[in-house]
Amino acid sequence: MAKRVRVRAPELTGKGGWINTVGGQLGLTELRGRIVIVDFWTFCCVNCLHVLDELRELEEKHRDTVVIIGVHSPKFVHEAEHQAVVDAVERYGVEHPVLDDPELATWKQYAVRAWPTLVVIDPEGYVVAQHAGEGHAHAIARLVEELEAEHAAKGTLRRGDGPYVAPEPEPTTLRFPGKALALPSGNLLVSDTTRHQLVELEGDGESVVRRIGSGVRGFVDGAAEEAGFSEPQGLALLDDGSVVVADTVNHALRRLDLATGEVSTLAGTGRQWWQGSPTSGPAREVDLSSPWDVALFGGKVWIAMAGVHQLWAYDPEGATVGVAAGTTNEGLVDGPGAEAWFAQPSGLAATADRLWLADSETSALRWVDLDGSVHTAVGTGLFDFGHRDGAAEQALLQHPLGATALPDGSVAVSDTYNHALRRYDPATGEVTTLATDLREPSDAVLVGDDIVVVESARHRLTRLRLPEEAVRVESVAHRTQRAATEVASGGLRLDVVFQAPTGQKLDTRYGPSTRLLVSSTPPELLLTGEGAGTDLFRVLELNPAVTEGVLHVSAMAASCDDDPANEYPACHVHQQDWGVPVRLTEGGTDRLPLVLAGMAD
């Protein structure tokens, strides 16, 4: 076995305390003898949610030797609220202890730079691996098996039950509902996300007519009581009277026959889309990635494909699916659909000539016109957010998840992390607040003169009369708070650290197996070095006239099993996006290492 670099693991500390445990503090001393995987995540981040799903199988298979510890490190102000973290742990079915670290104390101790990041600690308390981004579960599983064998032989492996304690279930009708749809019957259909079901309610929004889905996480077609969903979200009515469902964690579109309750699959394979996968084709043969919402626009079902920062479209007539807009790069860039950048589009609303979308990670309201061009109404980028009304160019939202077209041509925005319902009026270019004191509103639907809001974290639908005058709120603006890296002006060497997992090598059969994309906010920060390339290192020239900003780095590497006897080696894609705040100072570092997989030197 190759000698492994080991670094003593810092202690786990966070002012928010522990969730999913009993008895207060949990430290590395109590975990000695176990293999510990520390998952640095934040609940707004769809890539973090993907990693939660990737870890489920490993968590179950090695439950007596492995302890997964989530460290919640917030990006948005709302995510620093302890109750919001408690809610997110239940919402996403996290079955391991979670440390709430609102001040990023442990994040800093481990020198983490990106969500998600996984750190592996051996039974003797040493860090032996670090991975940023998605797609590392196979490598970590291989490492876990090596560590089990190594430490069993040394007598330093301790087996047994872990420290996870499940919360008591709550007897609410809905549990973290995601989206709602007004049905022709006058009833309401709601995606009961955490319970993996759809619930049809009477017009009062409370009385249950029926439940569709077994309530057990799964990917199963069939009758209402047998069908399996996995955290369903968006709902849209098709021309034939059926409902299309964005089955988010199954990476699929499902069809609900309202008359019979029968559920079938329209698009997706159940596998997550990765770089290099087909981007169009027969709908049942193409992988999708965390579809979050759906809307009928221009005769097609448009899909907010949150997992890859794109919009896709499903054609009901041809039963095909493909990319409609977006490059998979995360950010806010307008223009022709093929050149636009999105960041976790999560809510859609169609009118005759516009498809409105809530672009959650840029805290933006955007739209697509009939020729496919993308425009921004409200929002400036990945790092600015808040609650500010007024002219759209200076108004602020905070991680909105829903958009609803109103009869007068304006748009209501479910401004999720501001606990508010906002309104944008294209005629005046003004943003106002319609309602406050909601709890993580994630969608809203019109019912007569009322608007019914999905209060996700209050587990209910709330009916509001559309006010004639907007609510006035105190303006507040925020920027993502992370310590800036002090760098030297002039030349800065960027190194993305990637070591192929044991038994694998870089896949060069079809050309370069790595990709690096660099940009900056503001764009003037980079004099040279922006753009795409195939090397995982680059020398950047920083503008001394720009004292601070953010470097945006996107890296990808593909590795395959290194066994000449294997005609069909298994291959894996590793990818991550970083937003690194930097400050130009005299004496700052001239090298910036970012770990994709391995250990930084």
XYZ file of C-alpha atoms in Angstrom:
601
model
C 0.000 0.000 0.000
C 1.425 3.406 -0.993
C 2.492 5.642 1.871
C -0.202 8.212 2.505
C 0.394 11.855 3.480
C -1.205 12.529 6.876
C -1.960 15.815 8.609
C -3.427 16.019 12.116
C -7.119 16.929 11.819
C -8.216 20.157 13.549
C -11.053 19.921 16.055
C -14.655 20.492 14.952
C -16.081 23.699 16.406
C -19.119 25.814 15.584
C -21.214 28.291 17.567
C -24.473 26.823 16.279
C -23.874 23.470 17.996
C -24.772 19.954 16.937
C -27.827 18.527 15.162
C -28.815 14.835 14.980
C -26.954 13.977 18.178
C -27.833 13.711 21.857
C -25.727 15.071 24.700
C -24.191 18.252 23.376
C -20.693 18.389 21.963
C -19.166 15.806 19.660
C -15.413 15.869 19.092
C -12.750 13.964 17.210
C -11.633 12.284 20.436
C -14.984 10.500 20.700
C -14.635 9.463 17.056
C -11.127 8.016 17.388
C -11.019 4.526 15.886
C -13.595 5.390 13.229
C -13.076 6.615 9.678
C -14.548 10.129 9.620
C -15.740 11.880 6.469
C -16.318 15.586 7.031
C -18.753 17.084 4.510
C -18.556 20.875 4.269
C -21.890 21.966 2.795
C -24.479 24.714 2.713
C -28.125 24.022 2.055
C -28.578 26.498 -0.828
C -26.016 24.619 -2.924
C -27.370 22.007 -5.326
C -23.905 20.462 -5.691
C -23.891 19.920 -1.916
C -27.264 18.189 -2.217
C -25.819 15.950 -4.936
C -23.000 14.956 -2.586
C -25.505 14.095 0.169
C -27.099 11.682 -2.295
C -23.726 10.301 -3.433
C -22.800 9.493 0.170
C -25.996 7.600 1.076
C -24.815 4.215 -0.238
C -21.374 4.541 1.367
C -22.987 5.640 4.639
C -25.212 2.565 4.712
C -22.592 0.051 3.577
C -19.940 1.127 6.103
C -22.186 2.233 8.951
C -20.131 0.348 11.592
C -16.756 1.831 10.577
C -17.520 5.211 8.966
C -18.985 8.311 10.589
C -20.028 11.123 8.275
C -20.060 14.555 9.892
C -21.730 17.429 8.093
C -20.272 20.862 8.784
C -22.761 23.474 7.680
C -20.909 26.576 6.466
C -23.351 29.295 5.299
C -23.180 31.387 2.138
C -26.362 33.441 2.617
C -27.351 35.337 5.775
C -30.444 33.161 6.198
C -28.273 30.040 6.264
C -26.575 31.293 9.427
C -29.874 30.935 11.335
C -29.756 27.774 13.428
C -33.405 26.829 12.893
C -32.929 27.112 9.140
C -30.084 24.587 9.351
C -32.206 22.267 11.522
C -34.955 22.499 8.894
C -32.540 21.783 6.045
C -31.154 18.690 7.782
C -34.662 17.239 7.965
C -35.714 18.545 4.544
C -32.903 16.719 2.749
C -32.938 13.527 4.806
C -29.485 13.970 6.347
C -28.886 10.857 8.472
C -25.670 11.811 10.231
C -24.559 14.403 12.801
C -24.289 17.986 11.558
C -22.242 20.785 13.115
C -23.774 24.229 12.596
C -20.779 26.531 11.982
C -22.317 29.959 11.244
C -19.012 31.826 11.590
C -17.079 29.354 9.381
C -14.635 28.533 12.200
C -14.079 24.909 11.160
C -14.158 25.897 7.471
C -11.161 28.166 8.152
C -9.335 25.564 10.278
C -9.510 23.086 7.395
C -8.628 25.774 4.790
C -11.743 24.942 2.783
C -12.406 27.116 -0.280
C -15.526 25.652 -1.853
C -18.897 24.055 -1.271
C -18.994 21.076 -1.252
C -15.674 19.799 0.131
C -15.101 16.341 1.610
C -12.257 15.613 4.031
C -11.348 12.054 5.058
C -9.859 11.509 8.539
C -8.316 8.146 9.431
C -9.010 6.256 12.708
C -5.942 7.825 14.316
C -7.198 11.376 13.693
C -5.164 12.350 10.627
C -6.457 13.951 7.423
C -5.598 11.624 4.547
C -7.611 13.055 1.634
C -9.542 16.104 0.507
C -11.975 16.372 -2.400
C -13.860 19.418 -3.688
C -17.025 19.178 -5.758
C -19.019 16.194 -6.935
C -18.197 12.772 -8.315
C -15.773 11.531 -5.649
C -17.903 8.864 -3.929
C -16.199 6.013 -5.795
C -12.725 7.246 -4.830
C -13.712 7.720 -1.197
C -15.320 4.255 -1.098
C -12.039 2.746 -2.337
C -10.082 4.737 0.263
C -12.458 3.635 3.033
C -11.852 -0.022 2.171
C -8.082 0.553 2.270
C -8.317 2.313 5.618
C -10.517 -0.448 7.053
C -7.964 -3.089 6.093
C -4.965 -1.033 7.214
C -6.355 -0.091 10.628
C -7.943 -3.456 11.314
C -4.462 -4.950 10.904
C -2.965 -2.293 13.210
C -5.705 -2.728 15.796
C -6.716 0.933 15.522
C -10.147 0.390 13.906
C -13.166 0.514 16.216
C -16.482 -0.859 14.969
C -19.924 -0.106 16.345
C -22.892 2.221 16.201
C -22.301 5.846 15.300
C -23.421 8.994 17.116
C -26.392 9.738 14.821
C -29.746 10.150 16.542
C -32.819 10.549 14.310
C -35.226 13.406 15.087
C -38.797 12.650 16.123
C -41.185 12.768 13.133
C -43.667 15.648 13.073
C -47.379 14.945 12.323
C -47.990 17.698 9.766
C -50.130 17.248 6.637
C -47.284 18.503 4.430
C -43.553 18.359 5.152
C -41.376 20.944 3.431
C -43.654 21.264 0.380
C -41.882 22.554 -2.719
C -44.241 23.663 -5.479
C -47.994 23.915 -6.069
C -50.333 23.781 -9.055
C -53.942 24.921 -9.405
C -55.940 22.100 -11.060
C -58.906 22.547 -13.417
C -61.124 20.991 -10.717
C -60.369 23.868 -8.345
C -58.194 21.651 -6.174
C -54.488 22.211 -5.548
C -51.684 19.744 -6.232
C -48.609 20.102 -4.018
C -45.209 18.425 -4.169
C -44.718 17.127 -0.609
C -40.991 17.056 -1.120
C -39.546 15.537 2.038
C -42.199 12.797 2.096
C -41.541 11.924 -1.575
C -45.209 12.332 -2.542
C -47.679 14.525 -4.350
C -50.712 15.637 -2.336
C -54.000 16.786 -3.833
C -55.799 19.246 -1.560
C -59.241 20.771 -1.777
C -59.513 24.436 -2.699
C -59.098 25.390 0.956
C -55.478 24.287 0.729
C -55.826 22.085 3.808
C -58.177 19.139 3.261
C -56.451 16.109 1.720
C -58.192 14.526 -1.281
C -55.497 11.926 -2.030
C -51.788 11.194 -1.913
C -49.814 10.020 -4.924
C -46.696 8.028 -4.177
C -45.749 5.397 -1.633
C -43.971 7.923 0.572
C -40.732 5.933 0.304
C -37.825 7.388 -1.660
C -37.658 5.494 -4.958
C -37.973 5.560 -8.745
C -41.046 3.440 -9.449
C -43.804 3.838 -12.040
C -47.300 2.545 -11.394
C -50.495 3.203 -9.499
C -50.781 6.083 -7.027
C -50.092 3.964 -3.948
C -47.095 2.186 -5.559
C -45.285 4.985 -7.399
C -41.954 6.164 -6.066
C -40.589 9.722 -6.158
C -37.441 11.250 -4.676
C -37.875 14.827 -3.447
C -40.280 15.976 -6.195
C -40.524 19.706 -6.863
C -41.995 21.459 -9.927
C -45.450 20.787 -11.401
C -47.023 21.866 -14.702
C -50.286 21.068 -16.478
C -49.916 19.608 -19.978
C -52.326 20.179 -22.850
C -53.706 16.642 -22.497
C -54.767 17.353 -18.896
C -51.987 15.363 -17.248
C -49.332 16.820 -14.941
C -45.582 16.772 -15.513
C -43.508 16.507 -12.322
C -39.889 17.548 -11.818
C -38.698 14.518 -9.813
C -35.572 16.252 -8.613
C -33.375 13.649 -6.931
C -34.412 10.968 -9.431
C -33.140 13.323 -12.181
C -36.322 12.676 -14.136
C -39.602 14.083 -15.417
C -42.646 12.060 -14.416
C -46.233 12.140 -15.687
C -49.272 11.990 -13.435
C -52.604 10.942 -14.953
C -55.033 12.970 -12.850
C -57.958 10.691 -13.654
C -56.332 7.405 -12.601
C -53.437 8.469 -10.370
C -51.062 6.450 -12.568
C -47.442 7.663 -12.629
C -45.067 7.089 -15.557
C -41.682 8.440 -16.644
C -41.415 10.999 -19.445
C -37.718 11.852 -19.423
C -34.516 10.877 -17.674
C -32.809 7.616 -16.794
C -32.553 8.031 -13.033
C -28.858 8.822 -13.451
C -27.341 12.274 -12.991
C -26.010 14.079 -16.075
C -22.222 14.538 -16.191
C -19.917 16.414 -18.539
C -19.638 14.364 -21.709
C -23.136 12.877 -21.455
C -25.568 13.467 -24.349
C -27.293 16.852 -24.235
C -30.243 15.893 -26.424
C -32.053 12.850 -27.730
C -34.882 10.454 -26.924
C -36.182 11.659 -23.571
C -36.022 8.300 -21.770
C -32.388 7.801 -22.835
C -30.883 11.145 -21.775
C -29.598 11.811 -18.239
C -30.902 14.911 -16.436
C -29.552 16.756 -13.373
C -31.786 17.927 -10.518
C -34.738 19.328 -12.495
C -36.299 21.801 -10.025
C -39.254 23.293 -11.896
C -41.186 22.933 -15.144
C -43.382 25.237 -17.249
C -45.148 24.966 -20.603
C -43.753 27.661 -22.929
C -43.882 27.747 -26.713
C -45.367 24.265 -26.945
C -42.544 22.650 -24.947
C -41.988 21.828 -21.308
C -39.108 24.010 -20.164
C -37.048 22.612 -17.312
C -35.121 24.558 -14.684
C -32.144 22.208 -14.614
C -30.678 23.430 -11.341
C -27.982 20.754 -11.176
C -26.133 21.996 -14.263
C -27.156 25.676 -14.318
C -29.116 25.368 -17.547
C -32.603 25.404 -19.034
C -33.627 22.307 -20.938
C -36.796 21.591 -22.911
C -38.921 18.479 -23.334
C -40.958 18.096 -26.525
C -44.159 16.144 -25.737
C -44.856 15.407 -29.395
C -41.458 13.976 -30.281
C -40.692 12.651 -26.773
C -37.251 14.270 -26.969
C -35.311 16.409 -24.526
C -32.321 18.726 -24.871
C -30.517 21.849 -23.739
C -32.376 25.080 -24.485
C -30.096 27.647 -22.823
C -26.973 27.805 -20.688
C -23.408 26.546 -20.878
C -23.165 24.700 -17.475
C -20.938 27.559 -16.255
C -22.338 29.104 -13.084
C -22.920 32.845 -13.075
C -25.033 35.661 -14.475
C -24.454 36.312 -18.172
C -27.200 37.431 -20.541
C -27.424 37.069 -24.313
C -28.280 34.301 -26.781
C -29.399 31.128 -25.005
C -26.323 29.157 -26.063
C -24.035 31.743 -24.428
C -26.013 32.565 -21.266
C -24.896 31.587 -17.766
C -27.310 30.652 -14.989
C -26.876 29.673 -11.343
C -29.307 27.054 -10.085
C -32.489 28.125 -11.893
C -35.233 26.939 -9.526
C -38.545 28.540 -10.475
C -40.333 29.078 -13.807
C -43.438 31.005 -14.896
C -44.608 31.310 -18.492
C -46.609 34.046 -20.199
C -47.414 34.354 -23.903
C -44.089 35.989 -24.752
C -41.765 35.442 -21.789
C -40.480 32.619 -19.633
C -39.684 34.091 -16.219
C -37.184 32.315 -14.002
C -35.935 32.595 -10.445
C -32.166 32.130 -10.697
C -31.525 31.278 -7.084
C -27.748 31.412 -6.565
C -27.444 34.810 -8.261
C -30.492 36.034 -6.299
C -31.927 37.096 -9.637
C -35.167 37.305 -11.606
C -34.523 36.701 -15.290
C -36.474 35.933 -18.435
C -36.197 34.210 -21.815
C -37.935 35.771 -24.806
C -39.471 33.975 -27.769
C -36.239 33.963 -29.771
C -34.375 32.291 -26.882
C -32.405 35.305 -25.663
C -31.826 35.644 -21.916
C -32.296 38.888 -19.964
C -31.944 39.906 -16.301
C -34.610 41.994 -14.572
C -33.239 41.940 -11.006
C -29.872 40.716 -9.714
C -26.173 41.384 -10.147
C -24.302 38.125 -9.531
C -23.288 35.324 -7.227
C -22.139 37.357 -4.241
C -24.614 40.228 -3.756
C -28.017 39.766 -2.155
C -30.367 41.360 0.341
C -33.851 42.854 0.689
C -34.050 46.179 -1.122
C -36.971 47.587 -3.073
C -36.955 50.305 -5.709
C -35.507 50.510 -9.192
C -34.756 47.024 -10.498
C -31.106 47.762 -11.266
C -30.362 48.323 -7.570
C -33.046 46.069 -5.980
C -31.932 42.950 -4.131
C -33.382 39.477 -3.543
C -32.005 36.597 -1.450
C -32.012 33.133 -3.058
C -35.501 33.147 -4.630
C -36.975 29.766 -5.591
C -40.266 30.701 -7.269
C -41.775 32.982 -9.913
C -45.490 33.557 -10.575
C -46.933 35.546 -13.489
C -49.620 38.008 -12.336
C -52.626 39.154 -14.400
C -51.309 42.708 -14.876
C -48.093 41.517 -16.549
C -45.954 41.797 -13.425
C -44.240 38.907 -11.663
C -44.432 37.755 -8.054
C -41.154 36.343 -6.742
C -41.026 33.839 -3.891
C -38.044 35.493 -2.222
C -37.188 32.434 -0.183
C -34.382 33.481 2.136
C -35.978 36.882 2.779
C -39.211 35.124 3.862
C -41.084 37.474 1.542
C -43.212 37.716 -1.568
C -41.830 40.378 -3.918
C -43.146 41.915 -7.144
C -41.369 43.133 -10.261
C -43.283 45.354 -12.663
C -41.769 45.428 -16.166
C -43.827 48.535 -17.019
C -42.154 50.669 -14.339
C -38.960 48.700 -13.676
C -39.767 48.787 -9.954
C -39.443 46.065 -7.303
C -41.792 46.114 -4.303
C -42.648 43.813 -1.408
C -46.116 42.238 -1.359
C -45.868 40.292 1.905
C -43.404 39.484 4.680
C -43.343 37.094 7.643
C -43.558 34.066 5.405
C -41.204 31.151 6.125
C -39.032 30.110 3.179
C -41.691 30.610 0.490
C -40.774 28.422 -2.461
C -43.685 28.944 -4.882
C -47.034 30.681 -5.289
C -50.148 30.116 -7.438
C -53.051 32.367 -8.361
C -56.499 31.342 -7.173
C -59.080 33.944 -8.178
C -58.134 37.263 -6.598
C -55.858 35.533 -4.101
C -52.339 34.202 -4.266
C -51.585 30.946 -2.455
C -48.004 30.801 -1.190
C -46.117 27.593 -0.439
C -44.581 28.316 2.967
C -42.113 25.490 2.781
C -40.586 25.778 6.268
C -44.033 26.199 7.892
C -45.260 23.091 6.070
C -48.403 24.745 4.727
C -50.088 26.774 2.035
C -50.943 30.361 2.957
C -53.656 32.302 1.110
C -53.064 36.041 0.701
C -55.155 38.759 -0.905
C -53.054 40.496 -3.537
C -52.484 43.930 -1.986
C -53.084 47.083 -3.948
C -50.190 48.764 -2.203
C -46.826 47.230 -1.498
C -45.504 46.573 1.976
C -42.630 48.870 2.936
C -39.558 47.201 4.442
C -36.227 48.477 5.636
C -33.618 48.039 2.925
C -30.688 45.756 3.639
C -27.815 44.614 1.430
C -25.334 41.809 1.972
C -22.305 40.302 0.305
C -21.136 36.748 0.876
C -18.821 36.875 3.888
C -15.708 34.791 3.394
C -12.170 35.798 4.242
C -10.331 37.106 1.187
C -7.046 35.503 0.183
C -4.257 38.068 0.117
C -2.445 37.811 -3.203
C 0.309 39.760 -4.874
C -0.506 42.034 -7.779
C 0.994 40.992 -11.058
C 1.583 37.290 -11.639
C -0.401 34.708 -9.683
C 0.029 31.007 -10.407
C -3.240 29.091 -10.136
C -2.831 25.360 -9.454
C -5.782 22.975 -9.357
C -4.586 19.921 -7.420
C -5.876 16.653 -8.844
C -4.559 13.179 -8.068
C -6.378 10.307 -9.759
C -7.836 7.848 -7.224
C -5.907 4.664 -6.466
C -6.151 2.257 -9.388
C -7.156 4.965 -11.872
C -5.478 7.245 -14.369
C -6.469 10.294 -16.386
C -8.659 9.338 -19.321
C -6.917 10.611 -22.468
C -8.496 8.266 -25.014
C -10.512 11.043 -26.668
C -8.212 14.006 -26.085
C -7.440 16.061 -22.972
C -9.133 14.761 -19.822
C -8.983 18.026 -17.900
C -10.579 21.441 -18.317
C -10.002 24.770 -16.587
C -12.139 27.890 -16.976
C -11.205 31.179 -15.286
C -13.010 34.524 -15.051
C -13.340 37.296 -12.478
C -15.624 39.838 -10.841
C -15.060 42.590 -11.752
C -13.773 41.537 -15.185
C -11.063 44.226 -14.932
C -9.374 42.228 -12.138
C -7.777 39.913 -14.730
C -5.403 41.466 -17.221
C -4.514 38.058 -18.671
C -5.383 34.456 -17.939
C -9.138 34.369 -18.314
C -10.898 31.843 -20.535
C -10.838 28.093 -21.075
C -7.928 25.681 -21.353
C -6.988 22.044 -20.776
C -4.144 22.439 -18.245
C -5.003 22.440 -14.537
C -2.580 25.315 -13.910
C -2.383 28.836 -15.259
C -0.478 32.039 -14.615
C -2.871 34.936 -14.085
C -1.896 38.589 -14.312
C -3.887 40.658 -11.818
C -4.599 44.328 -12.311
C -2.897 46.370 -9.550
C -5.531 49.079 -10.030
C -8.258 46.683 -8.790
C -7.625 46.089 -5.099
C -10.145 43.294 -4.529
C -12.545 40.993 -6.340
C -13.479 37.371 -6.907
C -11.735 34.778 -9.066
C -14.173 32.303 -10.612
C -12.514 28.961 -11.326
C -14.187 25.903 -12.837
C -12.221 22.660 -13.136
C -13.006 19.197 -14.462
C -10.970 15.990 -14.633
C -11.943 12.549 -15.948
C -10.279 9.369 -14.672
C -10.723 5.714 -15.572
C -9.752 2.349 -14.088
C -6.109 1.609 -14.898
C -6.327 -2.082 -15.784
C -5.186 -3.090 -19.288
C -7.114 -6.355 -18.982
C -10.396 -4.526 -18.527
C -11.895 -3.840 -21.958
C -14.593 -1.540 -20.514
C -13.010 0.410 -17.643
C -15.276 2.405 -15.344
C -14.746 6.146 -15.764
C -15.593 9.035 -13.468
C -15.833 12.808 -13.809
C -14.640 15.089 -11.005
C -15.689 18.730 -11.200
C -15.967 21.827 -9.048
C -16.567 25.581 -9.288
C -14.800 27.972 -6.915
C -15.488 31.619 -6.201
C -12.342 32.812 -4.400
C -12.423 36.328 -2.892
C -8.987 37.912 -3.275
C -7.376 41.103 -2.008
C -4.273 42.507 -3.693
C -1.662 43.379 -1.061
C 2.064 43.914 -0.948
C 3.639 40.689 0.247
C 0.601 38.587 -0.711
C 1.015 35.052 -2.038
C 1.938 34.475 -5.666
C 0.415 30.975 -5.772
C -3.193 29.895 -5.309
C -3.692 26.108 -4.898
C -7.247 24.741 -5.145
C -7.788 21.082 -4.273
C -10.047 19.138 -6.624
C -8.840 15.781 -5.278
C -5.748 15.006 -3.224
C -3.729 17.040 -0.741
C -2.321 20.520 -1.367
C 1.423 20.920 -0.896
